[in-house]
XYZ file of C-alpha atoms in Angstrom:
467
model
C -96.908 111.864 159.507
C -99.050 115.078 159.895
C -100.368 114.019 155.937
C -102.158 111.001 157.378
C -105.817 110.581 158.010
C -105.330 110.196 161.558
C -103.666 114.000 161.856
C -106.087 115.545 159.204
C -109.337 114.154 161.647
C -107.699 115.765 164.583
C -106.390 118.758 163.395
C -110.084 119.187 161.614
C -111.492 118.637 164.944
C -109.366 120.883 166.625
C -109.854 123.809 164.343
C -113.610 122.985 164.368
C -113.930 123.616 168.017
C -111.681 126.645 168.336
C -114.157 128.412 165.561
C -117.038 126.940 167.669
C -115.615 128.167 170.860
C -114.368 131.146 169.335
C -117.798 132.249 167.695
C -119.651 131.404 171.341
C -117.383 133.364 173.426
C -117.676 136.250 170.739
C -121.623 135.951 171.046
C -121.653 136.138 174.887
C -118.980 139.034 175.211
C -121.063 140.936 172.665
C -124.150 140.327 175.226
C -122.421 141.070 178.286
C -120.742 144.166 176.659
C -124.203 145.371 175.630
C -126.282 144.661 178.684
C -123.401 146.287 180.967
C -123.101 149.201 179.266
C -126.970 149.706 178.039
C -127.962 149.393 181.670
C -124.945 152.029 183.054
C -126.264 154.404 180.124
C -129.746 154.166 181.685
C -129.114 154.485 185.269
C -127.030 157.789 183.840
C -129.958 159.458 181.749
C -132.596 158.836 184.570
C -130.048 160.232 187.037
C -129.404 163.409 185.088
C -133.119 163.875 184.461
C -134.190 163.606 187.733
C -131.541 166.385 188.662
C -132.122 168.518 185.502
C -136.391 167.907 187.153
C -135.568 169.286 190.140
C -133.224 172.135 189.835
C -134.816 173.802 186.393
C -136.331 176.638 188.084
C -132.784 177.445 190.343
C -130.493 177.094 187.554
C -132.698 179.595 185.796
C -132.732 181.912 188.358
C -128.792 180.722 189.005
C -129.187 179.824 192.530
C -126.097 178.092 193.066
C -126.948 177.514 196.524
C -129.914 175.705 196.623
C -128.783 173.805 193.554
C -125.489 172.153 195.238
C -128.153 171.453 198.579
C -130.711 169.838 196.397
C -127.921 168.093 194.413
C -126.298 166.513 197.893
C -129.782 165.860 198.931
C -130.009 163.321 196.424
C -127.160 161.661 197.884
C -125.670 160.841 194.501
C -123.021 158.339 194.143
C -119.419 159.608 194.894
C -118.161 157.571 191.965
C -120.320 159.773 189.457
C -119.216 163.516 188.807
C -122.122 166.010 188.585
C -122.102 169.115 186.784
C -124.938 171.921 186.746
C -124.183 174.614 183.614
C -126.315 177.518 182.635
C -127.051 178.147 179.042
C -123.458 179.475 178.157
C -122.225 176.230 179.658
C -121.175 178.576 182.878
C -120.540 175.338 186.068
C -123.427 176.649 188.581
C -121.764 173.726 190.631
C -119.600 170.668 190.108
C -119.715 168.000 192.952
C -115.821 167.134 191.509
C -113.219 167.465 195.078
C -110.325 168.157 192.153
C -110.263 169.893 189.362
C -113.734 171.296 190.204
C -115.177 173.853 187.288
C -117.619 175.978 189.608
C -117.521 179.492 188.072
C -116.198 178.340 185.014
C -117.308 177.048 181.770
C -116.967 173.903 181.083
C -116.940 172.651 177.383
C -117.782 168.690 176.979
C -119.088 167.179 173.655
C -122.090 166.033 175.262
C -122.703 169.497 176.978
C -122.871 171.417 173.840
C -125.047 168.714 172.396
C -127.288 169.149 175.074
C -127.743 173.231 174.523
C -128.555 171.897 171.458
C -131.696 170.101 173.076
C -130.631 166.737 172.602
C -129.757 163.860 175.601
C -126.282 162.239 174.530
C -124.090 160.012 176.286
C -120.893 159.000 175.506
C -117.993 156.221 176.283
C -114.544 157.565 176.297
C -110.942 156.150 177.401
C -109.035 158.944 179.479
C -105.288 158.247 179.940
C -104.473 156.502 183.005
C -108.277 156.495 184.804
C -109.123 154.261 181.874
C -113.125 154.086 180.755
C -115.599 156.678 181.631
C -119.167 157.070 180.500
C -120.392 160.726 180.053
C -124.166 161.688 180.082
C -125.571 165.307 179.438
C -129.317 166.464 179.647
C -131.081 169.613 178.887
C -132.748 171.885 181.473
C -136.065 173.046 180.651
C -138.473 175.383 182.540
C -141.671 176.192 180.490
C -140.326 174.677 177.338
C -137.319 177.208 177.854
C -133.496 175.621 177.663
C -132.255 176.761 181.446
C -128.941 174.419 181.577
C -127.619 171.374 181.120
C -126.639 168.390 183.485
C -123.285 166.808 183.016
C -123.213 163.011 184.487
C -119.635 161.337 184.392
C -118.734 157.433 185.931
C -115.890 155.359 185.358
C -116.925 152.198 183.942
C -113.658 150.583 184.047
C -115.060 148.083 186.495
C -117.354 146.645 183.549
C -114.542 146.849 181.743
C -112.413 144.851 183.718
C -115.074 142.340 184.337
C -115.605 141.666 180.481
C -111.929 141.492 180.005
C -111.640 138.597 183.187
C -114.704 136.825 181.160
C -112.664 136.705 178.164
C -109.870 135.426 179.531
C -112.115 132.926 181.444
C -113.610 131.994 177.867
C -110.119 131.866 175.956
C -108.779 129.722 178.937
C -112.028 127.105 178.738
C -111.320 127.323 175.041
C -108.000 126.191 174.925
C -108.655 123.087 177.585
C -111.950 121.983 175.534
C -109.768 122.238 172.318
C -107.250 120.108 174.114
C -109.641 117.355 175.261
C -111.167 117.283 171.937
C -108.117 116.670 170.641
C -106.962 113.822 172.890
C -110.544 112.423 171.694
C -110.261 113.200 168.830
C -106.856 111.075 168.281
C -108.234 108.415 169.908
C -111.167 108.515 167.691
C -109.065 109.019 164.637
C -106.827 105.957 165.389
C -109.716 104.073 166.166
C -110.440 104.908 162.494
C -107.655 104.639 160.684
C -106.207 101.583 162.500
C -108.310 99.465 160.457
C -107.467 101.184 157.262
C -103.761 101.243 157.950
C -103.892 97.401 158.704
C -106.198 97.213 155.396
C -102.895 99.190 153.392
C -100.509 97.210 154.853
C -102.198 94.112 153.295
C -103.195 95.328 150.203
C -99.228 96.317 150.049
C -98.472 92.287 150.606
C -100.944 91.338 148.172
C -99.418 93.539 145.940
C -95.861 91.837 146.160
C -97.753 88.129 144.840
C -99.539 86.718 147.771
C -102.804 86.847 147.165
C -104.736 84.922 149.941
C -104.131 88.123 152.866
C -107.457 88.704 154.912
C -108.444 91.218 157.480
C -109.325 90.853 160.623
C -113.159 92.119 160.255
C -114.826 93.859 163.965
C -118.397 95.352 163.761
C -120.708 96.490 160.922
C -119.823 99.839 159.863
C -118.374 101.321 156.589
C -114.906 100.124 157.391
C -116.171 96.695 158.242
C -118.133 96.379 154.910
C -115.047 97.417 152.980
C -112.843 95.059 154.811
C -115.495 92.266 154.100
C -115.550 93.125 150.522
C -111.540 92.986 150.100
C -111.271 89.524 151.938
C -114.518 88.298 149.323
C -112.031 90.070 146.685
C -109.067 88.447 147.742
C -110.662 85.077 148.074
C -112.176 85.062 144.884
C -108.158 86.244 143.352
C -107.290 83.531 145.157
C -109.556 81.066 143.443
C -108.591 82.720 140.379
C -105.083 82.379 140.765
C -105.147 79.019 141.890
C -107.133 78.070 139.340
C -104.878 79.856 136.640
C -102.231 77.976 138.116
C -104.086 74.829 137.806
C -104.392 75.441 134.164
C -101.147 76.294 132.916
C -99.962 73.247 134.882
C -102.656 71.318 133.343
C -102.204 72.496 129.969
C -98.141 72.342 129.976
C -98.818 68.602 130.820
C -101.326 68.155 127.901
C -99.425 70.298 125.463
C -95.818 68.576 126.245
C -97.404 64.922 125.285
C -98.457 66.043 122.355
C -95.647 67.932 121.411
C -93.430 64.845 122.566
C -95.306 62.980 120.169
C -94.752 64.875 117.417
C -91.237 65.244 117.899
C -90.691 61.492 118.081
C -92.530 60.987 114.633
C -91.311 63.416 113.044
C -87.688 62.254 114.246
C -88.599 58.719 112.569
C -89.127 59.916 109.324
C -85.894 62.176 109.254
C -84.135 59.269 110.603
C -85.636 56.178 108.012
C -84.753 56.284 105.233
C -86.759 55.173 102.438
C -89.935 54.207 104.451
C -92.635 52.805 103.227
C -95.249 55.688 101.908
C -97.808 54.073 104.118
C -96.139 54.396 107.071
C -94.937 57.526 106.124
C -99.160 58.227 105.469
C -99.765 56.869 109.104
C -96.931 59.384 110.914
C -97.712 62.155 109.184
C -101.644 61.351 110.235
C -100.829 60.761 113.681
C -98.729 64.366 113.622
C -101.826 66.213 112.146
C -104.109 64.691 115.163
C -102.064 66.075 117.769
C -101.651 69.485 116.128
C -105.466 69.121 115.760
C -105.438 68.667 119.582
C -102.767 71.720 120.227
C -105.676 74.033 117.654
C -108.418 72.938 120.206
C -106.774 74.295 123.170
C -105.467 77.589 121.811
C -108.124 78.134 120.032
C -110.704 77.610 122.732
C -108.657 80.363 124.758
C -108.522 82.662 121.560
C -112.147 82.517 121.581
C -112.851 83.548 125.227
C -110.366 86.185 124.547
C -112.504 87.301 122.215
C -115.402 87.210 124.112
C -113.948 89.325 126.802
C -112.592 91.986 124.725
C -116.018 92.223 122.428
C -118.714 91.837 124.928
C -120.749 93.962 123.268
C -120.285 93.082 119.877
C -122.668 90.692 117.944
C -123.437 90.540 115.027
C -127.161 89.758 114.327
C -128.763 87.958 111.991
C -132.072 85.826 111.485
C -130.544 81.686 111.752
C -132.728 78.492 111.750
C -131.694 77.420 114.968
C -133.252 73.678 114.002
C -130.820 73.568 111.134
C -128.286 74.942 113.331
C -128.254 72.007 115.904
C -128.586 69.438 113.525
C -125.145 70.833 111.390
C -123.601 70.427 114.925
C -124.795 66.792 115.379
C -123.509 65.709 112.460
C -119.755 67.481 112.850
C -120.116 65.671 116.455
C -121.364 62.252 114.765
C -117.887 60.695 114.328
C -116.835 61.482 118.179
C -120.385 59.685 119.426
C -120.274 56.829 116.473
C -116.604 56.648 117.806
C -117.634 55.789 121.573
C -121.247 53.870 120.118
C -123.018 56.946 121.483
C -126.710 57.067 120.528
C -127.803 61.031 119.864
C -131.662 61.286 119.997
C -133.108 64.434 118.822
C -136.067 65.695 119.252
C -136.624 69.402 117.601
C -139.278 71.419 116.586
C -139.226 72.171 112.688
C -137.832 75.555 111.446
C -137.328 77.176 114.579
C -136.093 80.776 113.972
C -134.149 83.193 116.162
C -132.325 86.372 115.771
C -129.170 86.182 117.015
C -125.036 85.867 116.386
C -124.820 82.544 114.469
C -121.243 82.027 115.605
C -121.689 82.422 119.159
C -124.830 80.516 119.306
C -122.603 77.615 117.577
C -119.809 77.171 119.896
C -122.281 77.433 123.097
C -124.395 74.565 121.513
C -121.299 72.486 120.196
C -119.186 72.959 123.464
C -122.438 71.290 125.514
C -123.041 68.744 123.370
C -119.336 68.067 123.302
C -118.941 67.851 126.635
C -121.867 65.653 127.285
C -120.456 63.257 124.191
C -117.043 63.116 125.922
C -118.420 62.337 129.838
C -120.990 59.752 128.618
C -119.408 55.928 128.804
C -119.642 54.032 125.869
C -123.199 52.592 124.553
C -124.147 55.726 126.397
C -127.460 58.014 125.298
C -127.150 61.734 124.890
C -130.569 63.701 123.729
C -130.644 66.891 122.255
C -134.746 68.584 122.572
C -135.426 72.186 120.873
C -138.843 73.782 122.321
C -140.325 77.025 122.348
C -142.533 79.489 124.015
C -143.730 82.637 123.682
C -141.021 83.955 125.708
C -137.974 82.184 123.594
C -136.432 79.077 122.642
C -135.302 75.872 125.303
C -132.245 73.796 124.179
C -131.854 70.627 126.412
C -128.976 68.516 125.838
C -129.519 65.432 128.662
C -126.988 62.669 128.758
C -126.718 59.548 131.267
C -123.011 59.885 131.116
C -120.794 60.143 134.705
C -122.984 63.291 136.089
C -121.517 65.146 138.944
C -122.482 65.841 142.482
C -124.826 68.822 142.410
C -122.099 70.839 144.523
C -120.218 71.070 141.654
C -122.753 72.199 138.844
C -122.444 75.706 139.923
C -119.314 76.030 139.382
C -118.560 74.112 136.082
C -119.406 77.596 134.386
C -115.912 78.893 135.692
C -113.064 79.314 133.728
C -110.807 76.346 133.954
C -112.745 74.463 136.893
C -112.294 70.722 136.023
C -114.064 68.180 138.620
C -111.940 64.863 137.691
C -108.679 66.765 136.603
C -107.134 62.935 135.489
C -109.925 62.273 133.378
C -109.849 65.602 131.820
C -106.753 64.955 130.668
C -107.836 61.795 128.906
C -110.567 63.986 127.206
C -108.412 66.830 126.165
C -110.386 69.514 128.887
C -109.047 72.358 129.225
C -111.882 73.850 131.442
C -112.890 76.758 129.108
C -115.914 75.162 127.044
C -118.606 75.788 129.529
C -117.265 78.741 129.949
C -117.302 80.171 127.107
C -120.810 78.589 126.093
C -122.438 80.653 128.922
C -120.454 83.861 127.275
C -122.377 83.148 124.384
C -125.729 83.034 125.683
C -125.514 85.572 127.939
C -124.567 88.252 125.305
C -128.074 87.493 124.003
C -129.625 87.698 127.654
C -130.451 84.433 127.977
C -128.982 82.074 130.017
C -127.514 77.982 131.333
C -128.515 75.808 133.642
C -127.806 72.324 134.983
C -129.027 69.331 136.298
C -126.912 66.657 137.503
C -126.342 63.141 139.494
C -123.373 61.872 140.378
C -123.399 58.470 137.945
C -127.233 58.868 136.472
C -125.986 62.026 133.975
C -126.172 65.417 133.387
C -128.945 67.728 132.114
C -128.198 71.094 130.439
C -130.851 73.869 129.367
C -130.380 76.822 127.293
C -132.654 79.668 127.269
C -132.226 82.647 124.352
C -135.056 84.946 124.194
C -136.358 86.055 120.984
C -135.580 90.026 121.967
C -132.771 91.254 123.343
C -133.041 93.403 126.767
């Protein structure tokens, strides 16, 4: 519990504010503390100097008399202790009621740092009458040391009064650190609400169902990243339905085959001495659908491939105009088959450098394809062009077409329009795919035209370098 985000943000916050609070309320009781005392040590000096002034000449002449009138004549305040010493720290008069000095000496820090010439005040804790500030002054007549005054005040009041402030300041402390943390956990769930519903369907997705979305509010980070899982989760979605599609698809295509084959080659275990033509004729009609099982797998081995070895082509200078017209004539019997008419129109010894291979299958796949969705006494036309950017491939057939919808998305792995007729084809939805692969290893790239019942237009681009 106290491991989740939403503790960690208010516990952070919490902790933040105490230091804040903490280093404030340090900062002001530093200022108080100073001012207080700095303007108590004043009022102290300028006291004792004004006595020390006044009574110079009597405490050198030791008049004790006139020195305790003058003193009470300056109706000092009954809270401060006064002290009048001669130069052997001897009390010429001591305004204390108890515990008075007068007649004695009377040895304070500050008194014999005063014979020594020098002011000095001091701030000491006495048992039981708590904090007292001490002040001591020399007397001077003609530049000659006469005495000393001795100044003494509790300050336990300021001290009091900075204590009370503290207090005050811990007690604000602990409230603000309370309401920041009540608004802080409200904050924090307000965060991590989202995320914690995000978890909790990432978890389900997890377990196999992968078409859970989140409920998306505002614009912020959290919003964005809940956008971008239910665009993930949509496209896994199409992916997995699609995969799904396929393996249905191809179990149906690969069990008639298959089927097929077992029935022949059941016949010839089961006749006995057929006739060697017939025999001839089975065995020809097993090798055509194992022909048809090589297509599939190997059309799947290939984008494999692709996926594995992105990066890896092997380049070499090929005469791309020899190139297409090696594929027209391996395609000739499928288009002679259907009385397809292939028109080509090429320029002569065009030259590219590039992975032969690749370049093969993306060329033969297209002009497959276009051969196998063009009706009979059908025209498919294959153009080679070239600028000074690259080479243009166009392979244009007035076969079936398809509604322009659906041309951006014949490029996806296993995306069949017309899954029945497909199936009379032998489609497996990877040709495109893998055709685009190709071409896009050598940065160029496909595109199509199309019309639902006037045909289909492909264009290849390759440049001639690389990027």
């Amino acid at each position: 519990m106290f491991f989740s985000i939403r503790w960690r943000l208010v516990i952070t916050y919490v902790i933040i504010i105490l230091l804040t609070m903490s280093s404030i309320s340090t900062y002001v009781l530093d200022l108080l503390e100073e001012y207080s005392f700095d303007q108590e040590e004043i009022e102290l000096l300028t006291r004792a100097n004004i006595i020390a002034n006044i009574t110079s000449e009597y405490v050198k002449n030791k008049n004790k008399n006139i020195i305790e009138q003058i003193v009470n004549a300056l109706e000092i305040d009954k809270s401060i202790r006064a002290v009048v010493t001669d130069t052997e720290a001897n009390v010429l008069f001591d305004t204390a009621r108890t515990g008075n000095y007068t007649g004695k000496v009377f040895v304070k820090e500050e008194i014999v740092e005063a014979l020594a010439g020098k002011e000095d005040v001091k701030r000491r804790y006495e048992d039981e009458a708590g904090w007292f500030m001490n002040a001591a002054v020399p007397i001077t007549k003609e530049g000659e040391l006469v005495g000393v005054v001795y100044l003494s005040t509790s300050v336990q009041q300021i001290s009091d009064f900075l204590e009370e402030i503290k207090r005050s300041l811990i007690t604000i402390s602990f409230i603000v650190s309370i309401m920041i943390g009540l608004l802080s956990a409200g904050l924090a769930t307000a965060i991590s609400a989202p995320v914690e519903k995000l978890t909790g369907v990432i978890k389900n997705m997890a377990d196999g169902n992968l078409s859970q979305q989140v409920k998306v509010n505002g614009n912020d980070e959290i919003a964005q990243l809940g956008m971008a899982f239910n665009r993930m989760s949509e496209r896994l979605s199409e992916q997995e339905e699609k995969r799904r599609q396929f393996v249905s698809n191809a179990s149906h295509e690969l069990k008639t085959p298959l089927s097929s084959i077992k029935i022949l080659a059941e016949s010839l275990l089961q006749t006995d001495n057929m006739d060697i033509s017939i025999v001839r004729e089975f065995l020809s009609d097993i090798n055509g659908q194992i022909d048809r099982l090589s297509r599939i797998t190997n059309k799947l081995l290939k984008l494999t491939k692709m996926d594995i070895s992105e990066n890896q082509i092997e380049m070499s200078e090929i005469n791309v105009t020899a190139l297409i017209n090696e594929i027209c004539t391996s395609l000739s019997p499928l288009a002679n088959k259907k009385d397809i008419n292939l028109v080509l129109n090429l320029e002569d010894d065009v030259r590219l450098l590039a992975d032969e291979d690749k370049i093969w299958e993306s060329i033969f796949n297209i002009l497959d394809n276009s051969i196998k969705y063009t009706s009979p006494n059908g025209q498919v036309k294959i153009a080679l062009e070239t600028d000074v950017n690259g080479i243009y491939i166009t392979i244009k057939d007035n076969g079936i077409g398809m509604p322009q919808t659906e041309a951006n998305k014949i490029f996806d792995r296993f995306y069949r329009i017309d899954k029945a007729r497909a199936r009379e084809t032998g489609g497996t939805g990877l040709g495109l795919a893998i055709a685009l692969s190709a071409v896009q290893l050598h940065g160029g790239d496909i595109t199509v035209e199309s019309m639902e019942g006037k045909g289909s237009t492909f264009r290849i681009y390759l440049p001639y370098e690389i990027v």
